[in-house]
Structures are given as structure tokens and as C-alpha cells.
Amino acid sequence: MAILVTGGLGYIGSHTVVELIQSNFEVIIVDDLSNTEKYILDGIQKITGVRPVFYPFDLKRRELLTQVLEAHKIEACIHFAAYKAVGESQEKPIDYYENNLFSLINLLQEFKSRNISNFIFSSSCTVYGQADEMPIWEETPLKQPESSYGRTKRMGEDILKDFAIAHHKKVSLLRYFNPIGAHPSALIGELPLGVPNNLVPYICQTAAGIRACLSIFGQDYPTADGTAIRDYIYVVDLAKAHVAALKKVIHHKTDSLIDIYNLGTGKGSSVLEVVKGFEAANQVRVKYEFKPRRTGDITIAYADVSKAERELNWKASTSLEEALKTTWQWQKHLESRNS
Ligand code: UD1
């Protein structure tokens, strides 16, 4: 029995594939390489000693998905494959709805009639919008997400809840806070395609001289230093949470289950703290300037992680400093690869 990992060569997907293999799961990857490269498969192989079966196609091609499901005995699916750039989703909302929802629906159309009962979904803390109270726990009321990207995640959750109930399946909806860092081997990490939107990749490229200066969006937030606060979780810790969530759904005895977990560290850090932390961890300078707030950004988000601790026996254990070190090591690896 194997685990189908869609988007398994992407940022969080590839780290999860490594953890799955190291927990003795057989992994089948489907990835259309729209936001990564096949080279990540080599990294997975170097780390684990296993080269998982890999199918390069877009999940909107349902006939190809059918072939994979006929060729392998699949026990569960971890579904990462999706577009994820918030700003881009505002410019191309229909592409986001098409890609993120059609691929999900194709998977569920296939699974509903097959004996594949376990499904893990990449969701996001964006489903909470700007929550009224911190920390955010799983019962915090959901708000309309600010972006089309966020709405695809919210809709994905709703679709999966209906799927679990109507078809007696077990689903786990994992709401990530802000994933950062790379594997300690520096053999896999987030591949930079274009100008980064997210904070830590932008800091890293500024330190490396690829970008001239980091813009810090907003110095007038009602926080201690005036910059916005997020919960930055190390990607390997996040990957391990997927294995824990997967084991829970697989071993769950009743035929229908909807699990929801916040995956963060429980600690908020401001943009300035992350910049200073990166400088201190890696002994580098990051040039920055303050700019107006970015449209759609919220002031503060950090997780209450007690449910995942209690029910999954999982807790993020890597410090912000350690995570920021791995980001820089990965950057150096990319530079040596390109030189
Ligand atoms: C966003 C999404 C989240 C998604 C994540 C990864 C929302 C509310 N959040 O998180 O769902 O999972 O992207 O794609 O939709 N910043 C700067 N300068 C920069 C970049 C960022 O100051 O160059 C600041 C931002 O204003 C923000 C913080 O850094 O305060 C984090 O930004 P970012 O890394 O883009 O993540 P989110 O917007 O929190």
C-alpha cells in the first residue's frame, strides 16, 4: 500500500516525502513541475536512499490520474498540488479556482468510488482572516479569506467535509501558519522561481545580493515594533506533522472522520524580529527599508497548537534561529549549484 503525494516535489511536499520514506511509507508522487524542478527528486533520493515513483502530470488530466490509481494500490493521499501565490491569485482568480479546485475534485471523484479512504489536505491559516483574538485555535470563527488563493483553501475544506460525510471517508485539514527553512542536509528546499512574495525567501535573496533591498510592508501596525506578526514554523517540523496526521486517519476505526489542526509553533514573531534573527543566525546583513502596508495583509496571526500536541503527539521543536540557518544553507547550496 502506498501514499499518493500530489505536489510531492514542491516545497512542503518534498520535505513530507522525505519524512514519509523515513517512516517506512511507500510514496508515489504526482507533480506537474509548474513550481519546482525534477532535480528535487535527486535530493530526496540522496537524503533517503529511495527514489520514489514519480509521475509528471497535471491533476486536471483525470485520465492520467486514473492510470496511476489502476497501477498502484493507494492507501491515502496527501494533497499539496496547488497554486499558492496570494498576489498572483488576485490577478488570475479563475486560474486559481480552476487549478486548485479541479485537481481536488478529480482526486475525490476517483477516490469516492475506490477503496481509498484517507485524505490529508494542505490548508492555511488564511481561512481565519484577521482573527479577533490570539492565539488562533481550531474553533476560532472562519472569516472570508482576503484572496482568491485563500478562498480556494476555504472551499477545499468545505468540499472535503462534504466528501467525508457523504462517502464515509477520513479527512484531515491541516492549517499551516508560515512555513520557513529547508532540510538540514541542504539537498531540498524551496526553489526560487521569480521574485519571492514571502518574507523569508526575500530576506535570504537580499542577504545573497540577488535583491537590492527588502521592503518591510508596514511600520504602523499596533504591535511592539510596528511590524506585523506571524507564526513561522520550520518546514521539517511541518512535514513531520503530516506523518502524524496521516497515521491518525489511517488507524482511525470509524468510517468517517473530519480532523482539523492548526500547525504552527504557538509563538508570534514580528517582521523586524525575523530580519534581525536572520542576520544574527547567519552573520550577514540584510538591507531593508520601510514601505506602506501590503494590501490584504493582516496584523497578527499565531496558533494555539495544543490540539495537535494532544491528538497527534506532535509539536514544533525547531527554533526560529535554527530554521533561518537552514534557509541560508539552502541558499548557499543553490549558489554552488548555479556556479
Ligand atoms: C501568505 C498567506 C498564507 C500563505 C503564505 C504562503 C494570507 C493572509 N496569508 O502569508 O495563507 O500560506 O502566504 O504563500 O493570505 N513581508 C514584508 N516584506 C516582504 C514580504 C513579506 O514585509 O517582502 C511581510 C508581510 O507584510 C507579512 C509578513 O512579512 O507581514 C509575512 O508575509 P508572507 O511571508 O508573504 O506570508 P503571509 O502573507 O503571512
Tab-separated table of C-alpha atoms and ligand atoms in Angstrom:
chain	number	residue	atom	x	y	z
A	1	MET	CA	0.000	0.000	0.000
A	2	ALA	CA	1.375	3.388	-0.966
A	3	ILE	CA	0.751	7.050	-0.167
A	4	LEU	CA	-0.062	9.271	-3.144
A	5	VAL	CA	1.605	12.661	-2.635
A	6	THR	CA	0.431	15.294	-5.082
A	7	GLY	CA	2.804	18.233	-5.382
A	8	GLY	CA	5.414	15.951	-3.837
A	9	LEU	CA	8.307	17.818	-5.439
A	10	GLY	CA	7.139	21.191	-4.143
A	11	TYR	CA	8.370	22.949	-1.035
A	12	ILE	CA	6.343	21.338	1.756
A	13	GLY	CA	5.574	18.258	-0.350
A	14	SER	CA	9.227	17.283	-0.827
A	15	HIS	CA	10.013	17.614	2.879
A	16	THR	CA	6.965	15.494	3.681
A	17	VAL	CA	8.007	12.842	1.155
A	18	VAL	CA	11.355	12.560	2.977
A	19	GLU	CA	9.642	12.132	6.349
A	20	LEU	CA	7.208	9.574	4.909
A	21	ILE	CA	10.018	7.481	3.433
A	22	GLN	CA	11.936	7.702	6.694
A	23	SER	CA	8.794	6.412	8.441
A	24	ASN	CA	8.768	3.439	6.019
A	25	PHE	CA	5.860	4.534	3.836
A	26	GLU	CA	5.957	3.806	0.124
A	27	VAL	CA	5.420	7.063	-1.762
A	28	ILE	CA	4.045	7.764	-5.240
A	29	ILE	CA	4.497	11.371	-6.384
A	30	VAL	CA	2.399	13.280	-8.906
A	31	ASP	CA	3.688	16.771	-9.685
A	32	ASP	CA	3.324	18.860	-12.835
A	33	LEU	CA	6.596	20.729	-12.129
A	34	SER	CA	4.801	24.056	-12.531
A	35	ASN	CA	6.535	25.496	-9.462
A	36	THR	CA	9.519	23.201	-8.900
A	37	GLU	CA	12.080	21.075	-10.764
A	38	LYS	CA	12.726	17.376	-11.188
A	39	TYR	CA	16.096	17.961	-9.560
A	40	ILE	CA	14.336	17.881	-6.145
A	41	LEU	CA	13.764	14.154	-6.739
A	42	ASP	CA	17.552	13.695	-6.724
A	43	GLY	CA	17.701	15.481	-3.361
A	44	ILE	CA	15.003	13.196	-1.935
A	45	GLN	CA	16.946	10.181	-3.171
A	46	LYS	CA	20.235	11.423	-1.688
A	47	ILE	CA	18.638	12.021	1.710
A	48	THR	CA	16.586	8.820	1.947
A	49	GLY	CA	18.331	6.359	-0.360
A	50	VAL	CA	14.970	5.824	-2.077
A	51	ARG	CA	13.832	7.284	-5.393
A	52	PRO	CA	10.042	7.368	-5.229
A	53	VAL	CA	7.961	6.644	-8.303
A	54	PHE	CA	7.247	9.994	-9.941
A	55	TYR	CA	4.552	10.929	-12.476
A	56	PRO	CA	4.920	14.358	-14.093
A	57	PHE	CA	1.417	15.482	-14.957
A	58	ASP	CA	-1.279	17.961	-14.120
A	59	LEU	CA	-4.087	16.530	-11.960
A	60	LYS	CA	-6.631	18.220	-14.184
A	61	ARG	CA	-5.804	15.383	-16.628
A	62	ARG	CA	-8.094	12.926	-14.913
A	63	GLU	CA	-7.378	10.082	-17.329
A	64	LEU	CA	-3.725	10.112	-16.237
A	65	LEU	CA	-4.747	10.066	-12.587
A	66	THR	CA	-6.974	7.050	-13.294
A	67	GLN	CA	-3.986	5.221	-14.790
A	68	VAL	CA	-1.876	5.872	-11.677
A	69	LEU	CA	-4.638	4.613	-9.409
A	70	GLU	CA	-5.018	1.469	-11.504
A	71	ALA	CA	-1.262	0.856	-11.448
A	72	HIS	CA	-0.730	1.229	-7.671
A	73	LYS	CA	-2.508	0.222	-4.504
A	74	ILE	CA	-3.040	3.596	-2.805
A	75	GLU	CA	-3.971	3.735	0.868
A	76	ALA	CA	-4.040	7.513	1.362
A	77	CYS	CA	-3.432	10.801	-0.403
A	78	ILE	CA	-1.616	13.882	0.848
A	79	HIS	CA	-2.670	16.674	-1.489
A	80	PHE	CA	-0.228	19.565	-1.793
A	81	ALA	CA	-0.557	20.332	-5.512
A	82	ALA	CA	-1.953	23.860	-5.768
A	83	TYR	CA	-1.084	27.389	-6.789
A	84	LYS	CA	-0.159	29.417	-3.718
A	85	ALA	CA	0.871	32.978	-4.550
A	86	VAL	CA	-1.563	35.331	-2.859
A	87	GLY	CA	-0.885	38.366	-5.091
A	88	GLU	CA	-0.983	36.344	-8.304
A	89	SER	CA	-4.316	34.852	-7.254
A	90	GLN	CA	-5.824	38.344	-7.267
A	91	GLU	CA	-4.647	38.898	-10.851
A	92	LYS	CA	-5.631	35.431	-12.093
A	93	PRO	CA	-8.501	34.278	-9.873
A	94	ILE	CA	-10.055	31.962	-12.445
A	95	ASP	CA	-6.741	30.162	-12.982
A	96	TYR	CA	-6.546	29.663	-9.225
A	97	TYR	CA	-10.080	28.326	-8.922
A	98	GLU	CA	-9.581	26.101	-11.953
A	99	ASN	CA	-6.262	24.664	-10.837
A	100	ASN	CA	-6.842	24.309	-7.109
A	101	LEU	CA	-10.436	23.113	-7.257
A	102	PHE	CA	-10.494	20.958	-10.405
A	103	SER	CA	-7.468	18.974	-9.277
A	104	LEU	CA	-9.070	18.395	-5.869
A	105	ILE	CA	-12.375	17.360	-7.437
A	106	ASN	CA	-10.673	14.973	-9.849
A	107	LEU	CA	-8.969	13.259	-6.924
A	108	LEU	CA	-12.209	12.985	-4.966
A	109	GLN	CA	-14.195	11.749	-7.974
A	110	GLU	CA	-11.671	8.927	-8.272
A	111	PHE	CA	-11.457	8.183	-4.557
A	112	LYS	CA	-15.179	8.161	-3.850
A	113	SER	CA	-15.686	5.008	-5.849
A	114	ARG	CA	-12.429	3.348	-4.837
A	115	ASN	CA	-11.284	1.943	-1.554
A	116	ILE	CA	-9.077	4.973	-0.791
A	117	SER	CA	-10.373	6.327	2.484
A	118	ASN	CA	-7.715	8.671	3.869
A	119	PHE	CA	-7.074	12.205	2.677
A	120	ILE	CA	-4.773	14.926	4.064
A	121	PHE	CA	-5.327	18.456	2.766
A	122	SER	CA	-2.922	21.420	2.739
A	123	SER	CA	-4.959	24.249	4.131
A	124	SER	CA	-3.826	27.563	5.526
A	125	CYS	CA	-4.346	29.911	8.442
A	126	THR	CA	-5.651	32.302	5.782
A	127	VAL	CA	-9.092	30.698	6.393
A	128	TYR	CA	-9.282	32.639	9.680
A	129	GLY	CA	-8.684	36.065	8.047
A	130	GLN	CA	-7.759	38.569	10.765
A	131	ALA	CA	-8.994	36.700	13.808
A	132	ASP	CA	-10.381	38.797	16.634
A	133	GLU	CA	-8.402	37.017	19.337
A	134	MET	CA	-4.975	35.445	19.660
A	135	PRO	CA	-3.893	32.710	19.690
A	136	ILE	CA	-5.991	31.215	16.932
A	137	TRP	CA	-7.451	27.829	17.761
A	138	GLU	CA	-9.398	25.471	15.558
A	139	GLU	CA	-12.756	26.776	16.821
A	140	THR	CA	-11.856	30.407	16.053
A	141	PRO	CA	-14.560	31.554	13.627
A	142	LEU	CA	-13.543	31.442	9.984
A	143	LYS	CA	-13.722	34.661	8.005
A	144	GLN	CA	-13.871	35.291	4.307
A	145	PRO	CA	-10.204	34.989	3.197
A	146	GLU	CA	-8.731	38.156	1.679
A	147	SER	CA	-7.516	36.500	-1.539
A	148	SER	CA	-8.767	34.133	-4.229
A	149	TYR	CA	-5.971	31.793	-3.143
A	150	GLY	CA	-7.378	31.821	0.376
A	151	ARG	CA	-10.878	31.202	-0.917
A	152	THR	CA	-9.683	28.097	-2.807
A	153	LYS	CA	-8.419	26.775	0.539
A	154	ARG	CA	-11.664	27.567	2.314
A	155	MET	CA	-13.692	25.956	-0.489
A	156	GLY	CA	-11.348	22.968	-0.485
A	157	GLU	CA	-12.045	22.435	3.206
A	158	ASP	CA	-15.809	22.607	2.646
A	159	ILE	CA	-15.647	20.192	-0.289
A	160	LEU	CA	-13.666	17.726	1.810
A	161	LYS	CA	-16.060	17.931	4.748
A	162	ASP	CA	-18.951	17.049	2.419
A	163	PHE	CA	-16.861	14.283	0.849
A	164	ALA	CA	-16.047	12.726	4.231
A	165	ILE	CA	-19.669	12.681	5.347
A	166	ALA	CA	-21.324	11.560	2.108
A	167	HIS	CA	-18.748	8.935	1.140
A	168	HIS	CA	-17.658	7.717	4.594
A	169	LYS	CA	-14.066	8.866	4.248
A	170	LYS	CA	-11.480	10.186	6.702
A	171	VAL	CA	-10.000	13.615	6.047
A	172	SER	CA	-7.505	15.770	7.894
A	173	LEU	CA	-7.434	19.500	7.156
A	174	LEU	CA	-4.052	20.967	8.102
A	175	ARG	CA	-3.977	24.728	8.521
A	176	TYR	CA	-0.406	25.875	8.123
A	177	PHE	CA	0.852	29.092	9.584
A	178	ASN	CA	4.045	30.421	7.883
A	179	PRO	CA	6.395	27.630	6.773
A	180	ILE	CA	10.101	28.518	6.524
A	181	GLY	CA	13.516	26.897	6.208
A	182	ALA	CA	14.924	23.951	4.307
A	183	HIS	CA	16.079	20.415	5.023
A	184	PRO	CA	19.215	20.342	7.245
A	185	SER	CA	21.045	18.425	4.505
A	186	ALA	CA	20.540	21.460	2.215
A	187	LEU	CA	19.578	18.971	-0.516
A	188	ILE	CA	15.954	20.102	-0.754
A	189	GLY	CA	14.304	23.447	-0.105
A	190	GLU	CA	12.035	25.962	-1.765
A	191	LEU	CA	13.129	26.619	-5.350
A	192	PRO	CA	13.071	30.316	-6.113
A	193	LEU	CA	11.078	30.906	-9.275
A	194	GLY	CA	10.856	34.642	-9.954
A	195	VAL	CA	10.710	37.350	-7.319
A	196	PRO	CA	9.732	35.876	-3.938
A	197	ASN	CA	6.469	37.051	-2.373
A	198	ASN	CA	7.105	35.584	1.047
A	199	LEU	CA	9.214	37.231	3.705
A	200	VAL	CA	11.950	34.705	4.446
A	201	PRO	CA	12.874	33.904	0.806
A	202	TYR	CA	13.017	37.655	0.146
A	203	ILE	CA	15.277	38.244	3.175
A	204	CYS	CA	17.516	35.417	2.022
A	205	GLN	CA	17.852	36.725	-1.522
A	206	THR	CA	18.579	40.218	-0.205
A	207	ALA	CA	21.359	38.875	2.022
A	208	ALA	CA	22.724	36.991	-1.006
A	209	GLY	CA	22.764	40.162	-3.134
A	210	ILE	CA	20.124	38.885	-5.576
A	211	ARG	CA	17.695	41.592	-4.393
A	212	ALA	CA	18.940	45.068	-3.566
A	213	CYS	CA	16.767	45.761	-0.546
A	214	LEU	CA	13.956	44.160	1.433
A	215	SER	CA	10.769	46.200	1.692
A	216	ILE	CA	9.176	45.835	5.119
A	217	PHE	CA	5.491	46.350	4.472
A	218	GLY	CA	4.077	48.483	7.273
A	219	GLN	CA	5.732	50.100	10.282
A	220	ASP	CA	2.461	51.308	11.801
A	221	TYR	CA	0.851	48.073	12.957
A	222	PRO	CA	-0.363	48.040	16.566
A	223	THR	CA	2.496	45.749	17.652
A	224	ALA	CA	5.554	46.365	19.846
A	225	ASP	CA	7.851	47.350	16.961
A	226	GLY	CA	5.136	48.387	14.486
A	227	THR	CA	5.655	45.453	12.104
A	228	ALA	CA	3.229	42.588	11.506
A	229	ILE	CA	3.363	39.357	13.481
A	230	ARG	CA	3.225	35.786	12.151
A	231	ASP	CA	3.892	32.278	13.413
A	232	TYR	CA	6.897	30.927	11.470
A	233	ILE	CA	7.098	27.145	11.514
A	234	TYR	CA	10.092	25.120	10.350
A	235	VAL	CA	9.233	23.098	7.266
A	236	VAL	CA	10.662	19.811	8.605
A	237	ASP	CA	8.546	20.140	11.759
A	238	LEU	CA	5.564	20.801	9.500
A	239	ALA	CA	6.409	17.746	7.373
A	240	LYS	CA	6.507	15.547	10.490
A	241	ALA	CA	3.020	16.772	11.408
A	242	HIS	CA	1.754	15.329	8.102
A	243	VAL	CA	3.090	11.906	9.011
A	244	ALA	CA	1.408	12.124	12.418
A	245	ALA	CA	-1.900	13.267	10.887
A	246	LEU	CA	-1.688	10.503	8.286
A	247	LYS	CA	-1.104	7.794	10.879
A	248	LYS	CA	-4.054	9.080	12.867
A	249	VAL	CA	-6.510	8.919	9.953
A	250	ILE	CA	-5.222	5.553	8.768
A	251	HIS	CA	-5.612	3.992	12.209
A	252	HIS	CA	-8.957	5.625	12.956
A	253	LYS	CA	-11.575	2.902	13.158
A	254	THR	CA	-14.890	4.518	12.277
A	255	ASP	CA	-15.537	5.008	8.579
A	256	SER	CA	-15.938	8.787	8.614
A	257	LEU	CA	-13.724	11.442	10.205
A	258	ILE	CA	-13.006	15.153	9.827
A	259	ASP	CA	-9.848	16.245	11.643
A	260	ILE	CA	-8.716	19.877	11.687
A	261	TYR	CA	-5.366	21.031	13.050
A	262	ASN	CA	-3.503	24.305	13.293
A	263	LEU	CA	0.154	23.743	12.511
A	264	GLY	CA	2.375	26.456	13.889
A	265	THR	CA	4.750	26.984	16.783
A	266	GLY	CA	2.371	28.895	19.030
A	267	LYS	CA	4.746	31.870	19.045
A	268	GLY	CA	4.398	35.084	17.062
A	269	SER	CA	7.410	36.925	15.603
A	270	SER	CA	7.406	40.366	14.020
A	271	VAL	CA	8.870	41.067	10.582
A	272	LEU	CA	11.714	43.002	12.221
A	273	GLU	CA	12.433	40.147	14.614
A	274	VAL	CA	12.717	37.772	11.645
A	275	VAL	CA	15.069	40.139	9.805
A	276	LYS	CA	17.264	40.624	12.895
A	277	GLY	CA	17.082	36.911	13.647
A	278	PHE	CA	18.282	36.073	10.146
A	279	GLU	CA	21.194	38.489	10.467
A	280	ALA	CA	22.224	37.092	13.849
A	281	ALA	CA	21.802	33.421	12.914
A	282	ASN	CA	23.852	33.718	9.746
A	283	GLN	CA	26.193	36.628	10.459
A	284	VAL	CA	25.033	38.543	7.380
A	285	ARG	CA	23.496	41.952	6.743
A	286	VAL	CA	20.018	42.394	5.289
A	287	LYS	CA	19.391	45.839	3.816
A	288	TYR	CA	15.802	46.931	4.382
A	289	GLU	CA	13.529	49.919	4.131
A	290	PHE	CA	10.032	50.538	5.402
A	291	LYS	CA	7.201	50.732	2.871
A	292	PRO	CA	3.436	51.139	3.237
A	293	ARG	CA	1.360	48.147	4.297
A	294	ARG	CA	0.770	45.465	1.651
A	295	THR	CA	-2.873	45.190	0.557
A	296	GLY	CA	-4.669	42.268	2.148
A	297	ASP	CA	-2.112	41.743	4.927
A	298	ILE	CA	-3.345	41.146	8.441
A	299	THR	CA	-1.744	42.484	11.626
A	300	ILE	CA	-1.206	39.353	13.617
A	301	ALA	CA	-1.635	35.592	13.422
A	302	TYR	CA	-0.241	32.886	15.656
A	303	ALA	CA	-1.562	29.478	16.510
A	304	ASP	CA	-2.840	27.705	19.539
A	305	VAL	CA	-1.179	24.356	18.862
A	306	SER	CA	-2.496	22.409	21.837
A	307	LYS	CA	-4.908	20.293	19.778
A	308	ALA	CA	-2.166	18.952	17.503
A	309	GLU	CA	0.053	18.356	20.537
A	310	ARG	CA	-2.686	16.475	22.322
A	311	GLU	CA	-4.149	14.444	19.476
A	312	LEU	CA	-1.172	13.962	17.152
A	313	ASN	CA	1.513	13.884	19.814
A	314	TRP	CA	3.343	16.403	17.639
A	315	LYS	CA	4.989	19.683	18.498
A	316	ALA	CA	7.233	22.009	16.502
A	317	SER	CA	10.656	21.741	18.108
A	318	THR	CA	12.977	23.823	15.919
A	319	SER	CA	13.778	27.399	16.898
A	320	LEU	CA	13.356	30.340	14.557
A	321	GLU	CA	17.127	30.788	14.589
A	322	GLU	CA	17.777	27.184	13.534
A	323	ALA	CA	15.158	27.400	10.803
A	324	LEU	CA	16.706	30.626	9.478
A	325	LYS	CA	20.134	28.959	9.408
A	326	THR	CA	18.830	26.197	7.157
A	327	THR	CA	17.366	28.819	4.805
A	328	TRP	CA	20.809	30.334	4.356
A	329	GLN	CA	22.493	26.933	3.933
A	330	TRP	CA	20.000	26.124	1.173
A	331	GLN	CA	20.729	29.465	-0.490
A	332	LYS	CA	24.437	28.603	-0.497
A	333	HIS	CA	23.655	25.209	-1.985
A	334	LEU	CA	21.684	26.881	-4.788
A	335	GLU	CA	24.584	29.232	-5.477
A	336	SER	CA	27.106	26.392	-5.654
A	337	ARG	CA	24.756	24.530	-7.989
A	338	ASN	CA	24.466	27.508	-10.318
A	339	SER	CA	28.187	28.293	-10.382
B	1	UD1	C1	0.609	34.319	2.991
B	1	UD1	C2	-0.782	33.787	3.136
B	1	UD1	C3	-0.744	32.372	3.601
B	1	UD1	C4	0.121	31.539	2.712
B	1	UD1	C5	1.504	32.148	2.717
B	1	UD1	C6	2.444	31.361	1.829
B	1	UD1	C7	-2.639	35.211	3.784
B	1	UD1	C8	-3.257	36.008	4.888
B	1	UD1	N1	-1.520	34.585	4.085
B	1	UD1	O1	1.092	34.506	4.308
B	1	UD1	O2	-2.037	31.834	3.594
B	1	UD1	O3	0.151	30.230	3.181
B	1	UD1	O4	1.422	33.492	2.242
B	1	UD1	O5	2.247	31.632	0.486
B	1	UD1	O6	-3.152	35.130	2.706
B	1	UD1	N2	6.596	40.951	4.253
B	1	UD1	C9	7.423	42.048	4.117
B	1	UD1	N3	8.213	42.144	3.007
B	1	UD1	C10	8.219	41.179	2.035
B	1	UD1	C11	7.369	40.047	2.185
B	1	UD1	C12	6.565	39.968	3.308
B	1	UD1	O7	7.442	42.948	4.964
B	1	UD1	O8	8.946	41.326	1.042
B	1	UD1	C13	5.758	40.831	5.457
B	1	UD1	C14	4.283	40.756	5.142
B	1	UD1	O9	3.745	42.040	5.031
B	1	UD1	C15	3.773	39.952	6.336
B	1	UD1	C16	4.944	39.034	6.701
B	1	UD1	O10	6.090	39.630	6.097
B	1	UD1	O11	3.537	40.812	7.421
B	1	UD1	C17	4.785	37.630	6.175
B	1	UD1	O12	4.463	37.695	4.786
B	1	UD1	P1	4.469	36.399	3.846
B	1	UD1	O13	5.729	35.632	4.040
B	1	UD1	O14	4.156	36.846	2.466
B	1	UD1	O15	3.317	35.479	4.424
B	1	UD1	P2	1.785	35.833	4.766
B	1	UD1	O16	1.307	36.983	3.967
B	1	UD1	O17	1.654	35.880	6.243
